[in-house]
């Protein structure tokens, strides 16, 4: 599947001038080199309750608390990425994705939402939607699904609108 991600997103300039394929390779290489460290982190993490979360609740799972799960949402589906605290935890290469709806960021290969709501994908190009689809497949194949992002009482799934 990694080659599929690379083929769809090759040439997209990503974080720090690297292509998305470079980033996917780096994540894969990091998976191999820090497996033992990740196992230690998994043992120390309390299991997350499988349920639906608002964006505000999701923010509590950003990796800033050592024994609390780390969650990421893609297309409204919430994944438990706690097994890779070395990547998604504080100081990790992808820590800025933790505790939020990351679809827009992954599709655009950006660290900033550009001032738009994180869950607003209406302006994505066809190419960006394909990139997002590949990331979605990657996460579904690698991490447990623990819930979905639901609207806050005010009706938005974006935590900034609470």
Short mmCIF file of N, CA and C in Angstrom, two decimals:
data_model
loop_
_atom_site.label_atom_id
_atom_site.label_comp_id
_atom_site.label_asym_id
_atom_site.label_seq_id
_atom_site.Cartn_x
_atom_site.Cartn_y
_atom_site.Cartn_z
N UNK A 1 0.83 -1.19 0.00
CA UNK A 1 0.00 0.00 0.00
C UNK A 1 0.87 1.25 0.00
N UNK A 2 2.04 1.18 0.62
CA UNK A 2 2.93 2.34 0.65
C UNK A 2 3.28 2.78 -0.77
N UNK A 3 3.49 1.82 -1.67
CA UNK A 3 3.79 2.21 -3.05
C UNK A 3 2.60 2.90 -3.70
N UNK A 4 1.39 2.50 -3.30
CA UNK A 4 0.19 3.16 -3.81
C UNK A 4 0.13 4.60 -3.34
N UNK A 5 0.43 4.82 -2.07
CA UNK A 5 0.47 6.19 -1.55
C UNK A 5 1.52 6.99 -2.30
N UNK A 6 2.70 6.41 -2.49
CA UNK A 6 3.77 7.11 -3.19
C UNK A 6 3.37 7.47 -4.61
N UNK A 7 2.70 6.56 -5.32
CA UNK A 7 2.36 6.84 -6.72
C UNK A 7 1.31 7.93 -6.84
N UNK A 8 0.35 7.95 -5.94
CA UNK A 8 -0.70 8.96 -6.02
C UNK A 8 -0.18 10.33 -5.64
N UNK A 9 0.70 10.38 -4.63
CA UNK A 9 1.09 11.67 -4.10
C UNK A 9 2.51 12.09 -4.47
N UNK A 10 3.15 11.34 -5.33
CA UNK A 10 4.50 11.73 -5.72
C UNK A 10 4.47 13.07 -6.44
N UNK A 11 5.47 13.86 -6.14
CA UNK A 11 5.56 15.17 -6.76
C UNK A 11 4.87 16.27 -6.00
N UNK A 12 4.02 15.94 -5.05
CA UNK A 12 3.38 16.96 -4.23
C UNK A 12 4.41 17.44 -3.23
N UNK A 13 4.71 18.72 -3.24
CA UNK A 13 5.69 19.22 -2.29
C UNK A 13 5.03 19.29 -0.94
N UNK A 14 5.70 18.68 0.04
CA UNK A 14 5.11 18.58 1.36
C UNK A 14 5.89 19.35 2.39
N UNK A 15 5.92 18.78 3.54
CA UNK A 15 6.50 19.42 4.71
C UNK A 15 8.00 19.53 4.56
N UNK A 16 8.51 20.73 4.72
CA UNK A 16 9.95 20.95 4.67
C UNK A 16 10.56 20.71 3.31
N UNK A 17 9.78 20.81 2.25
CA UNK A 17 10.31 20.63 0.90
C UNK A 17 10.33 19.17 0.45
N UNK A 18 9.99 18.25 1.32
CA UNK A 18 9.96 16.84 0.95
C UNK A 18 8.66 16.55 0.22
N UNK A 19 8.68 15.52 -0.61
CA UNK A 19 7.45 15.12 -1.26
C UNK A 19 6.64 14.28 -0.30
N UNK A 20 5.38 14.11 -0.60
CA UNK A 20 4.51 13.27 0.23
C UNK A 20 5.04 11.85 0.26
N UNK A 21 5.57 11.38 -0.88
CA UNK A 21 6.14 10.04 -0.93
C UNK A 21 7.33 9.92 0.02
N UNK A 22 8.15 10.97 0.08
CA UNK A 22 9.27 10.97 1.02
C UNK A 22 8.76 10.86 2.45
N UNK A 23 7.71 11.61 2.75
CA UNK A 23 7.14 11.58 4.10
C UNK A 23 6.57 10.21 4.43
N UNK A 24 5.88 9.57 3.47
CA UNK A 24 5.35 8.23 3.71
C UNK A 24 6.47 7.23 3.93
N UNK A 25 7.56 7.36 3.16
CA UNK A 25 8.71 6.48 3.34
C UNK A 25 9.35 6.70 4.69
N UNK A 26 9.50 7.95 5.09
CA UNK A 26 10.09 8.26 6.39
C UNK A 26 9.25 7.67 7.51
N UNK A 27 7.93 7.77 7.39
CA UNK A 27 7.05 7.21 8.42
C UNK A 27 7.20 5.70 8.46
N UNK A 28 7.31 5.07 7.28
CA UNK A 28 7.48 3.63 7.23
C UNK A 28 8.82 3.21 7.82
N UNK A 29 9.90 3.93 7.48
CA UNK A 29 11.22 3.64 8.03
C UNK A 29 11.23 3.84 9.54
N UNK A 30 10.57 4.87 9.99
CA UNK A 30 10.49 5.14 11.42
C UNK A 30 9.73 4.02 12.12
N UNK A 31 8.71 3.47 11.45
CA UNK A 31 7.96 2.35 12.01
C UNK A 31 8.90 1.18 12.31
N UNK A 32 9.80 0.91 11.39
CA UNK A 32 10.70 -0.22 11.54
C UNK A 32 11.75 0.01 12.62
N UNK A 33 12.29 1.22 12.69
CA UNK A 33 13.40 1.48 13.59
C UNK A 33 13.01 1.72 15.03
N UNK A 34 11.75 2.01 15.28
CA UNK A 34 11.37 2.31 16.66
C UNK A 34 10.26 1.41 17.18
N UNK A 35 10.16 0.20 16.67
CA UNK A 35 9.11 -0.72 17.07
C UNK A 35 9.19 -1.04 18.56
N UNK A 36 10.40 -1.28 19.07
CA UNK A 36 10.54 -1.59 20.49
C UNK A 36 10.12 -0.42 21.35
N UNK A 37 10.51 0.79 20.98
CA UNK A 37 10.12 1.97 21.74
C UNK A 37 8.61 2.14 21.73
N UNK A 38 7.98 1.87 20.60
CA UNK A 38 6.53 2.00 20.50
C UNK A 38 5.83 1.02 21.42
N UNK A 39 6.36 -0.21 21.53
CA UNK A 39 5.75 -1.20 22.39
C UNK A 39 5.74 -0.72 23.83
N UNK A 40 6.80 -0.05 24.26
CA UNK A 40 6.85 0.50 25.62
C UNK A 40 5.75 1.54 25.80
N UNK A 41 5.53 2.38 24.78
CA UNK A 41 4.52 3.42 24.87
C UNK A 41 3.12 2.83 24.94
N UNK A 42 2.88 1.77 24.17
CA UNK A 42 1.55 1.16 24.14
C UNK A 42 1.19 0.65 25.53
N UNK A 43 2.14 0.00 26.21
CA UNK A 43 1.88 -0.53 27.54
C UNK A 43 1.50 0.56 28.52
N UNK A 44 2.04 1.76 28.35
CA UNK A 44 1.82 2.85 29.29
C UNK A 44 0.55 3.66 28.98
N UNK A 45 -0.10 3.38 27.86
CA UNK A 45 -1.26 4.16 27.45
C UNK A 45 -2.55 3.48 27.89
N UNK A 46 -3.39 4.27 28.56
CA UNK A 46 -4.71 3.76 28.94
C UNK A 46 -5.54 3.57 27.68
N UNK A 47 -6.32 2.51 27.61
CA UNK A 47 -7.17 2.31 26.43
C UNK A 47 -8.17 3.45 26.29
N UNK A 48 -8.46 3.81 25.07
CA UNK A 48 -9.42 4.88 24.80
C UNK A 48 -10.81 4.26 24.68
N UNK A 49 -11.78 5.00 25.16
CA UNK A 49 -13.16 4.54 25.06
C UNK A 49 -13.61 4.64 23.61
N UNK A 50 -14.16 3.55 23.08
CA UNK A 50 -14.65 3.56 21.70
C UNK A 50 -16.04 4.19 21.71
N UNK A 51 -16.09 5.42 21.16
CA UNK A 51 -17.33 6.17 21.09
C UNK A 51 -17.13 7.33 20.13
N UNK A 52 -18.15 8.14 19.95
CA UNK A 52 -18.03 9.32 19.11
C UNK A 52 -17.59 10.50 19.97
N UNK A 53 -16.80 11.41 19.36
CA UNK A 53 -16.22 12.56 20.05
C UNK A 53 -16.51 13.83 19.28
N UNK A 54 -16.69 14.93 20.00
CA UNK A 54 -16.73 16.23 19.35
C UNK A 54 -15.28 16.65 19.08
N UNK A 55 -15.09 17.67 18.26
CA UNK A 55 -13.73 18.16 17.98
C UNK A 55 -13.06 18.65 19.26
N UNK A 56 -13.84 19.26 20.15
CA UNK A 56 -13.27 19.74 21.41
C UNK A 56 -12.79 18.56 22.27
N UNK A 57 -13.56 17.49 22.29
CA UNK A 57 -13.14 16.30 23.04
C UNK A 57 -11.92 15.66 22.40
N UNK A 58 -11.87 15.65 21.09
CA UNK A 58 -10.75 15.06 20.36
C UNK A 58 -9.44 15.77 20.70
N UNK A 59 -9.50 17.08 20.91
CA UNK A 59 -8.29 17.85 21.24
C UNK A 59 -7.61 17.37 22.51
N UNK A 60 -8.35 16.72 23.39
CA UNK A 60 -7.79 16.20 24.63
C UNK A 60 -6.84 15.02 24.40
N UNK A 61 -6.86 14.49 23.18
CA UNK A 61 -6.04 13.32 22.84
C UNK A 61 -4.93 13.70 21.87
N UNK A 62 -4.23 14.78 22.19
CA UNK A 62 -3.19 15.33 21.30
C UNK A 62 -1.78 14.87 21.63
N UNK A 63 -1.65 13.96 22.58
CA UNK A 63 -0.33 13.45 22.94
C UNK A 63 0.37 14.24 24.02
N UNK A 64 -0.27 15.25 24.56
CA UNK A 64 0.38 16.09 25.56
C UNK A 64 0.38 15.47 26.96
N UNK A 65 -0.46 14.46 27.17
CA UNK A 65 -0.51 13.77 28.45
C UNK A 65 0.05 12.36 28.23
N UNK A 66 1.13 12.00 28.95
CA UNK A 66 1.85 10.75 28.68
C UNK A 66 1.03 9.46 28.64
N UNK A 67 0.10 9.24 29.53
CA UNK A 67 -0.60 7.96 29.56
C UNK A 67 -1.98 7.99 28.91
N UNK A 68 -2.28 9.05 28.18
CA UNK A 68 -3.56 9.18 27.49
C UNK A 68 -3.36 8.88 26.01
N UNK A 69 -4.33 8.21 25.41
CA UNK A 69 -4.27 7.83 24.00
C UNK A 69 -4.08 9.05 23.10
N UNK A 70 -3.54 8.80 21.92
CA UNK A 70 -3.40 9.83 20.89
C UNK A 70 -4.34 9.46 19.75
N UNK A 71 -5.21 10.41 19.39
CA UNK A 71 -6.21 10.17 18.35
C UNK A 71 -6.06 11.16 17.21
N UNK A 72 -6.39 10.69 16.01
CA UNK A 72 -6.41 11.53 14.81
C UNK A 72 -7.68 11.18 14.04
N UNK A 73 -8.35 12.20 13.51
CA UNK A 73 -9.54 11.95 12.69
C UNK A 73 -9.22 12.23 11.23
N UNK A 74 -9.72 11.35 10.38
CA UNK A 74 -9.61 11.52 8.93
C UNK A 74 -10.98 11.23 8.35
N UNK A 75 -11.51 12.24 7.64
CA UNK A 75 -12.86 12.14 7.06
C UNK A 75 -13.88 11.79 8.13
N UNK A 76 -13.68 12.30 9.33
CA UNK A 76 -14.64 12.09 10.40
C UNK A 76 -14.46 10.79 11.17
N UNK A 77 -13.59 9.91 10.70
CA UNK A 77 -13.31 8.66 11.39
C UNK A 77 -12.12 8.87 12.31
N UNK A 78 -12.24 8.45 13.57
CA UNK A 78 -11.18 8.67 14.55
C UNK A 78 -10.34 7.40 14.70
N UNK A 79 -9.02 7.58 14.58
CA UNK A 79 -8.07 6.48 14.70
C UNK A 79 -7.23 6.64 15.95
N UNK A 80 -6.93 5.52 16.61
CA UNK A 80 -6.04 5.51 17.76
C UNK A 80 -4.63 5.26 17.25
N UNK A 81 -3.78 6.29 17.31
CA UNK A 81 -2.40 6.19 16.82
C UNK A 81 -1.41 6.11 17.99
N UNK A 82 -1.91 5.74 19.16
CA UNK A 82 -1.09 5.67 20.37
C UNK A 82 0.10 4.72 20.23
N UNK A 83 -0.03 3.73 19.38
CA UNK A 83 1.07 2.78 19.20
C UNK A 83 2.30 3.45 18.60
N UNK A 84 2.14 4.65 18.08
CA UNK A 84 3.25 5.38 17.48
C UNK A 84 3.43 6.74 18.16
N UNK A 85 3.52 6.73 19.49
CA UNK A 85 3.74 7.98 20.23
C UNK A 85 5.04 8.65 19.79
N UNK A 86 5.99 7.86 19.31
CA UNK A 86 7.24 8.44 18.85
C UNK A 86 7.04 9.33 17.62
N UNK A 87 5.99 9.10 16.87
CA UNK A 87 5.69 9.89 15.68
C UNK A 87 4.64 10.96 15.96
N UNK A 88 3.56 10.57 16.65
CA UNK A 88 2.42 11.47 16.86
C UNK A 88 2.43 12.17 18.21
N UNK A 89 3.28 11.73 19.13
CA UNK A 89 3.38 12.36 20.43
C UNK A 89 4.17 13.66 20.37
N UNK A 90 4.25 14.36 21.50
CA UNK A 90 4.96 15.63 21.57
C UNK A 90 6.39 15.46 21.05
N UNK A 91 6.77 16.32 20.11
CA UNK A 91 8.09 16.28 19.52
C UNK A 91 8.22 15.33 18.34
N UNK A 92 7.17 14.55 18.06
CA UNK A 92 7.20 13.62 16.94
C UNK A 92 7.01 14.34 15.62
N UNK A 93 7.44 13.70 14.55
CA UNK A 93 7.38 14.31 13.22
C UNK A 93 5.96 14.69 12.79
N UNK A 94 4.96 13.98 13.27
CA UNK A 94 3.58 14.24 12.89
C UNK A 94 2.71 14.63 14.09
N UNK A 95 3.34 15.17 15.11
CA UNK A 95 2.61 15.53 16.34
C UNK A 95 1.52 16.58 16.09
N UNK A 96 1.69 17.42 15.10
CA UNK A 96 0.74 18.48 14.81
C UNK A 96 -0.57 17.94 14.22
N UNK A 97 -0.60 16.66 13.88
CA UNK A 97 -1.83 16.04 13.40
C UNK A 97 -2.69 15.51 14.54
N UNK A 98 -2.08 15.31 15.70
CA UNK A 98 -2.74 14.64 16.82
C UNK A 98 -3.83 15.50 17.44
N UNK A 99 -4.91 14.84 17.84
CA UNK A 99 -5.99 15.51 18.53
C UNK A 99 -6.84 16.39 17.66
N UNK A 100 -6.90 16.11 16.38
CA UNK A 100 -7.67 16.97 15.48
C UNK A 100 -8.15 16.21 14.25
N UNK A 101 -9.04 16.84 13.52
CA UNK A 101 -9.48 16.36 12.21
C UNK A 101 -8.36 16.75 11.25
N UNK A 102 -7.66 15.76 10.72
CA UNK A 102 -6.44 16.00 9.94
C UNK A 102 -6.64 15.88 8.43
N UNK A 103 -7.84 15.67 7.97
CA UNK A 103 -8.08 15.45 6.54
C UNK A 103 -7.54 16.57 5.66
N UNK A 104 -7.88 17.78 5.97
CA UNK A 104 -7.46 18.93 5.16
C UNK A 104 -5.94 19.03 5.12
N UNK A 105 -5.31 18.82 6.27
CA UNK A 105 -3.86 18.93 6.36
C UNK A 105 -3.18 17.84 5.52
N UNK A 106 -3.67 16.62 5.61
CA UNK A 106 -3.08 15.53 4.84
C UNK A 106 -3.32 15.71 3.35
N UNK A 107 -4.52 16.12 2.97
CA UNK A 107 -4.84 16.30 1.55
C UNK A 107 -3.98 17.37 0.91
N UNK A 108 -3.74 18.45 1.65
CA UNK A 108 -2.97 19.57 1.12
C UNK A 108 -1.49 19.47 1.46
N UNK A 109 -1.13 18.44 2.23
CA UNK A 109 0.26 18.27 2.67
C UNK A 109 0.75 19.56 3.32
N UNK A 110 -0.02 20.03 4.29
CA UNK A 110 0.27 21.30 4.94
C UNK A 110 0.16 21.16 6.45
N UNK A 111 0.82 22.04 7.17
CA UNK A 111 0.73 22.06 8.63
C UNK A 111 -0.29 23.08 9.12
N UNK A 112 -0.84 23.86 8.22
CA UNK A 112 -1.78 24.92 8.58
C UNK A 112 -3.03 24.76 7.72
N UNK A 113 -4.19 24.98 8.30
CA UNK A 113 -5.44 24.83 7.56
C UNK A 113 -5.76 26.01 6.66
N UNK A 114 -4.91 27.01 6.66
CA UNK A 114 -5.14 28.18 5.80
C UNK A 114 -6.32 29.01 6.24
N UNK A 115 -6.63 28.96 7.53
CA UNK A 115 -7.72 29.75 8.06
C UNK A 115 -9.10 29.15 7.85
N UNK A 116 -9.18 28.06 7.13
CA UNK A 116 -10.46 27.42 6.90
C UNK A 116 -10.71 26.38 8.00
N UNK A 117 -11.97 26.04 8.19
CA UNK A 117 -12.29 25.03 9.17
C UNK A 117 -11.63 23.71 8.77
N UNK A 118 -11.16 22.99 9.78
CA UNK A 118 -10.46 21.74 9.52
C UNK A 118 -11.32 20.72 8.80
N UNK A 119 -12.62 20.74 9.04
CA UNK A 119 -13.49 19.75 8.43
C UNK A 119 -14.08 20.21 7.10
N UNK A 120 -13.71 21.39 6.62
CA UNK A 120 -14.19 21.91 5.34
C UNK A 120 -13.28 21.42 4.23
N UNK A 121 -13.77 20.50 3.44
CA UNK A 121 -12.98 19.93 2.34
C UNK A 121 -13.53 20.34 0.99
N UNK A 122 -14.44 21.31 0.97
CA UNK A 122 -15.15 21.68 -0.26
C UNK A 122 -14.25 22.26 -1.35
N UNK A 123 -13.11 22.81 -0.98
CA UNK A 123 -12.25 23.42 -1.99
C UNK A 123 -11.10 22.52 -2.44
N UNK A 124 -11.08 21.26 -2.00
CA UNK A 124 -9.99 20.38 -2.39
C UNK A 124 -10.08 20.03 -3.87
N UNK A 125 -8.91 19.97 -4.50
CA UNK A 125 -8.85 19.58 -5.91
C UNK A 125 -9.01 18.07 -6.03
N UNK A 126 -9.19 17.61 -7.23
CA UNK A 126 -9.31 16.17 -7.47
C UNK A 126 -8.04 15.45 -7.00
N UNK A 127 -6.90 16.04 -7.28
CA UNK A 127 -5.62 15.45 -6.86
C UNK A 127 -5.52 15.38 -5.33
N UNK A 128 -5.94 16.45 -4.66
CA UNK A 128 -5.90 16.47 -3.20
C UNK A 128 -6.87 15.44 -2.61
N UNK A 129 -8.02 15.25 -3.25
CA UNK A 129 -8.97 14.25 -2.79
C UNK A 129 -8.40 12.84 -2.94
N UNK A 130 -7.64 12.61 -4.01
CA UNK A 130 -6.99 11.31 -4.19
C UNK A 130 -5.91 11.08 -3.13
N UNK A 131 -5.16 12.14 -2.82
CA UNK A 131 -4.15 12.06 -1.77
C UNK A 131 -4.83 11.70 -0.45
N UNK A 132 -5.92 12.38 -0.14
CA UNK A 132 -6.66 12.12 1.09
C UNK A 132 -7.18 10.69 1.12
N UNK A 133 -7.69 10.22 0.01
CA UNK A 133 -8.19 8.85 -0.07
C UNK A 133 -7.08 7.84 0.25
N UNK A 134 -5.89 8.09 -0.26
CA UNK A 134 -4.77 7.18 0.02
C UNK A 134 -4.36 7.23 1.49
N UNK A 135 -4.36 8.42 2.08
CA UNK A 135 -4.06 8.52 3.51
C UNK A 135 -5.12 7.79 4.32
N UNK A 136 -6.38 7.94 3.94
CA UNK A 136 -7.47 7.26 4.62
C UNK A 136 -7.26 5.75 4.58
N UNK A 137 -6.92 5.23 3.43
CA UNK A 137 -6.65 3.79 3.30
C UNK A 137 -5.48 3.37 4.17
N UNK A 138 -4.44 4.19 4.20
CA UNK A 138 -3.26 3.90 5.02
C UNK A 138 -3.64 3.78 6.50
N UNK A 139 -4.36 4.78 7.01
CA UNK A 139 -4.75 4.75 8.42
C UNK A 139 -5.69 3.60 8.73
N UNK A 140 -6.62 3.31 7.84
CA UNK A 140 -7.56 2.20 8.07
C UNK A 140 -6.82 0.86 8.12
N UNK A 141 -5.75 0.74 7.36
CA UNK A 141 -4.98 -0.50 7.35
C UNK A 141 -4.01 -0.64 8.51
N UNK A 142 -3.73 0.44 9.20
CA UNK A 142 -2.68 0.42 10.22
C UNK A 142 -3.18 0.63 11.64
N UNK A 143 -4.24 1.41 11.83
CA UNK A 143 -4.67 1.81 13.17
C UNK A 143 -6.13 1.42 13.44
N UNK A 144 -6.43 1.25 14.73
CA UNK A 144 -7.80 0.91 15.14
C UNK A 144 -8.70 2.14 15.03
N UNK A 145 -9.92 1.89 14.58
CA UNK A 145 -10.95 2.94 14.56
C UNK A 145 -11.62 2.93 15.93
N UNK A 146 -11.71 4.11 16.54
CA UNK A 146 -12.30 4.20 17.88
C UNK A 146 -13.56 5.04 17.92
N UNK A 147 -13.97 5.62 16.81
CA UNK A 147 -15.19 6.41 16.79
C UNK A 147 -15.26 7.34 15.60
N UNK A 148 -16.15 8.31 15.74
CA UNK A 148 -16.35 9.31 14.69
C UNK A 148 -16.41 10.69 15.33
N UNK A 149 -16.12 11.71 14.53
CA UNK A 149 -16.26 13.09 14.99
C UNK A 149 -17.72 13.46 14.80
N UNK A 150 -18.31 13.99 15.86
CA UNK A 150 -19.71 14.40 15.81
C UNK A 150 -19.80 15.91 16.02
N UNK A 151 -20.87 16.52 15.55
CA UNK A 151 -21.03 17.96 15.75
C UNK A 151 -21.13 18.31 17.24
N UNK A 152 -20.60 19.45 17.57
CA UNK A 152 -20.74 19.96 18.93
C UNK A 152 -22.18 20.42 19.11
N UNK A 153 -22.58 20.77 20.31
CA UNK A 153 -23.96 21.25 20.50
C UNK A 153 -24.31 22.41 19.57
N UNK A 154 -23.31 23.20 19.13
CA UNK A 154 -23.56 24.31 18.22
C UNK A 154 -23.70 23.88 16.78
N UNK A 155 -23.44 22.60 16.48
CA UNK A 155 -23.64 22.07 15.14
C UNK A 155 -22.39 21.89 14.31
N UNK A 156 -21.23 22.38 14.73
CA UNK A 156 -20.01 22.26 13.94
C UNK A 156 -19.18 21.08 14.44
N UNK A 157 -18.43 20.44 13.52
CA UNK A 157 -17.48 19.41 13.92
C UNK A 157 -16.11 20.02 14.16
N UNK A 158 -15.98 21.31 13.92
CA UNK A 158 -14.71 22.01 14.09
C UNK A 158 -14.64 22.59 15.51
N UNK A 159 -13.61 22.21 16.25
CA UNK A 159 -13.45 22.66 17.63
C UNK A 159 -13.32 24.16 17.78
N UNK A 160 -12.87 24.88 16.75
CA UNK A 160 -12.71 26.31 16.84
C UNK A 160 -14.05 27.04 16.88
N UNK A 161 -15.10 26.35 16.53
CA UNK A 161 -16.42 26.99 16.46
C UNK A 161 -17.24 26.75 17.71
N UNK A 162 -16.67 26.14 18.71
CA UNK A 162 -17.43 25.84 19.93
C UNK A 162 -17.72 27.07 20.72
#
